[in-house]
Structure formats: structure tokens, C-alpha cells
Coordinates of C-alpha atoms in Angstrom, one line a residue:
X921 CA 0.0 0.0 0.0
X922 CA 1.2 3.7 -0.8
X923 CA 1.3 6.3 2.5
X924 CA 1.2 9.7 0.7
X925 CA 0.6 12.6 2.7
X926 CA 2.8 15.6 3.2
X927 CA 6.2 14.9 5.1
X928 CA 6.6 18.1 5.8
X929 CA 3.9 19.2 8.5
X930 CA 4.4 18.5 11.9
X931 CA 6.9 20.0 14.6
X932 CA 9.0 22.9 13.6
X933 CA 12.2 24.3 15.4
X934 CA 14.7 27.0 13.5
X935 CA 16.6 30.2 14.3
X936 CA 17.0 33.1 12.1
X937 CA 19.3 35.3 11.4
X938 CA 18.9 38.5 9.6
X939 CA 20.6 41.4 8.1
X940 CA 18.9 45.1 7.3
X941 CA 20.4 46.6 3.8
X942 CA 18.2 49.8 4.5
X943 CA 14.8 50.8 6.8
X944 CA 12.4 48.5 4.1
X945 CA 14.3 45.7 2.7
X946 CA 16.8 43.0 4.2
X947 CA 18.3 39.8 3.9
X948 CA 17.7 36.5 6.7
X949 CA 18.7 33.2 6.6
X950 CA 16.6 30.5 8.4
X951 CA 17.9 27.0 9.6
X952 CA 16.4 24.5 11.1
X953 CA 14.9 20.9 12.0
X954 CA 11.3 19.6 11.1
X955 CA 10.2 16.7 13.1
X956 CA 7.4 15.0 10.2
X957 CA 3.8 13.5 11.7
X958 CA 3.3 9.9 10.7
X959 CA 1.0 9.0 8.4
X960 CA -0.8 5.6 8.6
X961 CA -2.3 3.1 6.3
X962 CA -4.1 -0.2 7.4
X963 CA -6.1 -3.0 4.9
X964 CA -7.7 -5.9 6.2
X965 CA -9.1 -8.7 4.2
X966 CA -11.6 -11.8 4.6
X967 CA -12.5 -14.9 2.8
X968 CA -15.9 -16.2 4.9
X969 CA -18.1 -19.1 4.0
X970 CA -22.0 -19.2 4.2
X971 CA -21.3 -15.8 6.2
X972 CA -20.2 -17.3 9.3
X973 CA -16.8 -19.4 8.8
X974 CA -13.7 -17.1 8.1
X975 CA -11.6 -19.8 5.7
X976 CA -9.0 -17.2 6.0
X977 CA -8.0 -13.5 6.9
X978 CA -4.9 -10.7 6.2
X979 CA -4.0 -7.1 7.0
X980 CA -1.5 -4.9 6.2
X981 CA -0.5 -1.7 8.4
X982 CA 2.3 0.6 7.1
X983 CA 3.5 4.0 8.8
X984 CA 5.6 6.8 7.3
X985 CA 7.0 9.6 8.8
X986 CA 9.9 12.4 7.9
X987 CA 12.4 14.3 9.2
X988 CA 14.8 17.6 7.5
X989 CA 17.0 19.8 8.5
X990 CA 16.7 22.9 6.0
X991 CA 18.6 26.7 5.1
X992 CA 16.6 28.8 3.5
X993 CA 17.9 32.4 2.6
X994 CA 14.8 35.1 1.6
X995 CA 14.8 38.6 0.6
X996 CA 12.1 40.1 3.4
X997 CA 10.8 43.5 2.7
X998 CA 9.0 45.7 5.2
X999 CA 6.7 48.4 5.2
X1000 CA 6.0 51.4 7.6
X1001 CA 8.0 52.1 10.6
X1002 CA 5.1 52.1 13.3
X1003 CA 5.3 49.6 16.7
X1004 CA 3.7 47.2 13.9
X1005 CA 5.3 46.3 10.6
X1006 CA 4.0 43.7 8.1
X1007 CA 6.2 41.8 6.2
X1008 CA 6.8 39.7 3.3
X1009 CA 9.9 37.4 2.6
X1010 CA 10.7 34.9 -0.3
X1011 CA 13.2 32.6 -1.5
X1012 CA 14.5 28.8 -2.3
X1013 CA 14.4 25.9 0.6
X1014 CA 17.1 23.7 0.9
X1015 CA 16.5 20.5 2.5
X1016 CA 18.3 17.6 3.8
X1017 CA 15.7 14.8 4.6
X1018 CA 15.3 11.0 5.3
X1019 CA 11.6 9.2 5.2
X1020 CA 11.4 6.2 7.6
X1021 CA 8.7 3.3 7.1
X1022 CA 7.4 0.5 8.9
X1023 CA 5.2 -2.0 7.9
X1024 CA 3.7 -5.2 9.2
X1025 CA 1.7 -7.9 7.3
X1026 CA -0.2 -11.2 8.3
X1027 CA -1.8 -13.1 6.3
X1028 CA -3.2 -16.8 7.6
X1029 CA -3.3 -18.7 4.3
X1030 CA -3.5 -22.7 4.0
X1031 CA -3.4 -22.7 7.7
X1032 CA -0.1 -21.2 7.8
X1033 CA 0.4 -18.0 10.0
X1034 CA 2.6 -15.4 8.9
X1035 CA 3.9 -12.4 10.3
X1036 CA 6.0 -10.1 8.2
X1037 CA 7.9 -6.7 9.5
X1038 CA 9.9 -4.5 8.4
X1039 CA 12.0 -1.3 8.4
X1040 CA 12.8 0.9 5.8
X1041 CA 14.5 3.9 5.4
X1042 CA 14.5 6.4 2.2
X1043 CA 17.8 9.0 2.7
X1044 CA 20.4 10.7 0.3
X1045 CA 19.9 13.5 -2.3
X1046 CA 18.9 17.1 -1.2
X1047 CA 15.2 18.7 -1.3
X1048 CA 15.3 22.0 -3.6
X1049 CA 12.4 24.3 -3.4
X1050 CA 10.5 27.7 -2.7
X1051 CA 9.3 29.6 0.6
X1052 CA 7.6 32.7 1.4
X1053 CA 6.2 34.4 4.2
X1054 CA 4.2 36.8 5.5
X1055 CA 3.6 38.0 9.1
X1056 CA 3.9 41.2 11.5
X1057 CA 6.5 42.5 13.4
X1058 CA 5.9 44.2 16.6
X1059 CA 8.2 46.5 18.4
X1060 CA 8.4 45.6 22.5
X1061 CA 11.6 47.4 23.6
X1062 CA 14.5 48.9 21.4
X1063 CA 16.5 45.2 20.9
X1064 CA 13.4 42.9 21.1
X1065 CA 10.5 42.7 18.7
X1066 CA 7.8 39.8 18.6
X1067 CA 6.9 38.3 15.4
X1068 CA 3.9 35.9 14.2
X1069 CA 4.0 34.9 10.7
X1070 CA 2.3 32.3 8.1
X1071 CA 4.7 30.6 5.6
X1072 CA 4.2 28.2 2.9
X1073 CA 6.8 25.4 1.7
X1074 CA 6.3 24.2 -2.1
X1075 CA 9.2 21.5 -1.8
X1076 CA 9.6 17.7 -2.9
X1077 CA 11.9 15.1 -2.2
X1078 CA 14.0 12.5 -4.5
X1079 CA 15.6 10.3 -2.3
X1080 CA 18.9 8.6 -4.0
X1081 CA 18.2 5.2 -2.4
X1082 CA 16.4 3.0 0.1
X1083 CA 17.6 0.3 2.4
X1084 CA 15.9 -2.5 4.7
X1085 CA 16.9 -1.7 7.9
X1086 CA 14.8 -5.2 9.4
X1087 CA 12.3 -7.9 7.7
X1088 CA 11.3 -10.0 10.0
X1089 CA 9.2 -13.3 9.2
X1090 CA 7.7 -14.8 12.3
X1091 CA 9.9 -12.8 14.7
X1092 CA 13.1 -14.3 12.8
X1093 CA 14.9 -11.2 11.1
X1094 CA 16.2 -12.1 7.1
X1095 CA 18.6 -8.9 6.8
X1096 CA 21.6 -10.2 8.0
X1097 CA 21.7 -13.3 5.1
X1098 CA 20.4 -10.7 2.8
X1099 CA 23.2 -9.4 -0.2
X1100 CA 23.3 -5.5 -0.6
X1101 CA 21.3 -5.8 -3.6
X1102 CA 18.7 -7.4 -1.5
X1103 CA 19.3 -4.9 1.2
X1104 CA 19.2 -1.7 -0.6
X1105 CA 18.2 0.0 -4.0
X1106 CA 19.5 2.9 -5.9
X1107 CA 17.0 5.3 -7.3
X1108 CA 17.8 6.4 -10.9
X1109 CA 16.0 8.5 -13.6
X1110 CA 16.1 5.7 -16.3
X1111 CA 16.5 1.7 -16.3
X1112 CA 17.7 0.6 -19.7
X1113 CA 16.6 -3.7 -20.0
X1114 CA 19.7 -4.4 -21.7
X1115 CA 20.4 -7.7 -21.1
X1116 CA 24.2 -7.9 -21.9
X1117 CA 25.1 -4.6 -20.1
X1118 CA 22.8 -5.7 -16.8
X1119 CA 24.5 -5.9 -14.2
X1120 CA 23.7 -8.0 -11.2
X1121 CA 26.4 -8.0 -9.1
X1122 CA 25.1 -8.9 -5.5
X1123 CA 27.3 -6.8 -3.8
X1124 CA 25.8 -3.6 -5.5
X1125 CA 22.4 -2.1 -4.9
X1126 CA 19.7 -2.8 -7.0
X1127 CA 17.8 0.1 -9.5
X1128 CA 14.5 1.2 -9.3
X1129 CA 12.7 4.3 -10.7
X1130 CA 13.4 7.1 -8.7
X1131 CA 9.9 8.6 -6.9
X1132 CA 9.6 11.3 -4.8
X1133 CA 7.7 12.6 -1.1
X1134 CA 5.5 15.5 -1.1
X1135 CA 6.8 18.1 1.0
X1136 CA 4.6 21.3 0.8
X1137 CA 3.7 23.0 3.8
X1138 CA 1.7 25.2 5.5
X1139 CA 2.7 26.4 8.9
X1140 CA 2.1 29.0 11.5
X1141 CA 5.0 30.9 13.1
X1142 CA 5.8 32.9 16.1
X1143 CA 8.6 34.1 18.3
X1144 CA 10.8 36.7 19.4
X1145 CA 13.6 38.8 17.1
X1146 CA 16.7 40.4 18.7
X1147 CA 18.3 42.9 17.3
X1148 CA 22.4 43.2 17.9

């Protein structure tokens, strides 16, 4: 099953710093950590007979979840030069993410129980894309001002690879008999089937189509500026 969602919301904690080129316009520089909500996905299944005898049953959970640390350097312009000053500030995202996924899977088939789990882990590669905001500025005392502010994220995510952190089938975990091309996979732009040039080495990662994570946001700011 596919968890989509976006990996970006959840808790944000960054600093910025900030540099005033004349009374309207200056330059900031934000960094920080984003601490992605999970995003779950469950399927069950049921094969019953006459309506009362369950011949066999499955389900399938799986749980996603993000985390980035990210620069982002904007232009802000101001207007006015009250206690209160809106403000609006723009400029690319940089992003330095990993997704992490868990799944589990039983399925009771031909009498057989079966418990699968796993861990996976998406990572490499480097999130490019915009943010703006827009808030207030409020003047409290000559060094401090308090700010509130919405911004907005448009941002996706190309991890370079994945690798199977755990798969464990009836409590017995298979990674550590597993080959790295079992283990891991390399994400690429283009597979050509080429039979004579494949290469299948198992101590290389295997290819797959690269995909991507949504990673727009929407997000609701406040704190305290002081000025040096």
C-alpha cells in the first residue's frame, strides 16, 4: 500500500538570522529541524463461508514519517516604521531529509500463519524548493521585537536510495543473510533492460525508478527577534 501525505507538517524548530540593507528591505537566513507527523495506512481482508466461517484473513499496516534539516535564505521587505510592521519574505528551501517506514503484514493462508515486518529507510539527495512568508513585526523594547507569521513550503523530495533496515518473518529477522542488492536500491531517472550490459552483481544495490515525497507545507509561526 502507498502512504502519501505531506512529510513536511508536523513540529518545527529554527533560528534566524537577519541582516537590514536599509529601513524596508533586508536579507535573513533560516535553519532548522522539522520533526514530520506519521502518516498511517491499514487493509484488512476476509474470505468467509456461508457468512459465518472465516476460511482465511490478512492485513496490512504501514506507517511513514519524515524528518529535514533545511537553510533557507529570503529577501524580506517591510513596510511602515510604526510599533507594527508587516512583512513579506521569499526565497529557495534547501533540505536535507530521510523518510522512515514500517510495515507489518499477516496473512493466515492454508493454515499457515505469517507475520512479516519491516523497516525501511529512504535517505540521500537534497530537497530544492521555494518559501515565502508573510507575518507582523511588533516593536516591544529597542533590541526585542515579537513576530507571528504564516509561511508556505512548495518542496519535494527525490531520495537517492532505500535500504531495509529489518524484515522479520515470524519474529526471525532475514537482513543479516540478505546481499546489498537485496538490502538496498539505488534510485535512478532511467532503467535501460539491456540484457548484456545488466549488471547484477550482489554486492551492489539494486535500481529502481526514482519517486519522490510531497513536502509542501503550511505552517504558522511565532517568536521573538533580537536585534544586535
Amino acid at each position: 500500500e502507498e502512504v502519501t501525505g505531506c512529510f513536511n507538517n508536523g513540529t518545527l524548530s529554527a533560528i534566524t538570522l537577519g541582516y537590514t540593507l536599509s529601513n524596508n528591505i533586508g536579507v535573513e537566513v533560516s535553519m532548522g529541524y522539522v520533526f514530520g507527523k506519521g502518516y498511517n495506512i491499514r487493509s484488512e481482508e476476509q474470505q468467509i463461508l456461508d457468512g459465518t466461517e472465516i476460511l482465511h484473513s490478512a492485513w496490512n499496516t504501514t506507517k511513514r514519517k519524515s524528518t529535514n534539516a533545511f537553510v533557507a535564505p529570503s529577501l524580506l521587505l517591510t513596510t511602515g516604521d510604526g510599533t507594527v510592521k508587516p512583512y513579506l519574505s521569499a526565497g529557495p528551501v534547501l533540505a536535507f531529509a530521510t523518510v522512515d517506514e514500517e510495515s507489518s503484514r499477516y496473512s493466515d493462508y492454508d493454515n499457515t500463519p505469517e507475520l512479516v515486518k519491516y523497516e525501511e529507510k529512504y535517505s540521500g539527495g537534497v530537497a530544492l524548493g521555494v518559501r515565502g512568508t508573510a507575518g507582523l513585526d511588533m516593536k516591544l523594547s529597542k533590541k526585542l521585537r515579537l513576530f507571528s507569521e504564516l509561511a508556505f513550503i512548495g518542496m519535494s523530495y527525490h531520495p537517492r536510495g532505500k535500504e531495509t533496515l529489518k524484515y522479520e518473518i515470524n519474529g526471525q529477522d532475514q537482513v543479516p543473510t540478505w546481499t546489498v542488492r537485496l538490502r538496498k536500491v539505488k534510485y535512478v531517472q532511467r532503467i535501460d533492460i539491456d540484457t548484456e550490459s545488466l549488471d547484477l552483481s550482489a554486492d551492489k544495490p539494486s535500481a529502481e525508478l526514482r519517486k519522490y515525497f510531497n513536502m509542501n507545507s503550511l505552517s504558522v509561526l511565532a517568536g521573538l527577534k533580537v536585534l544586535l
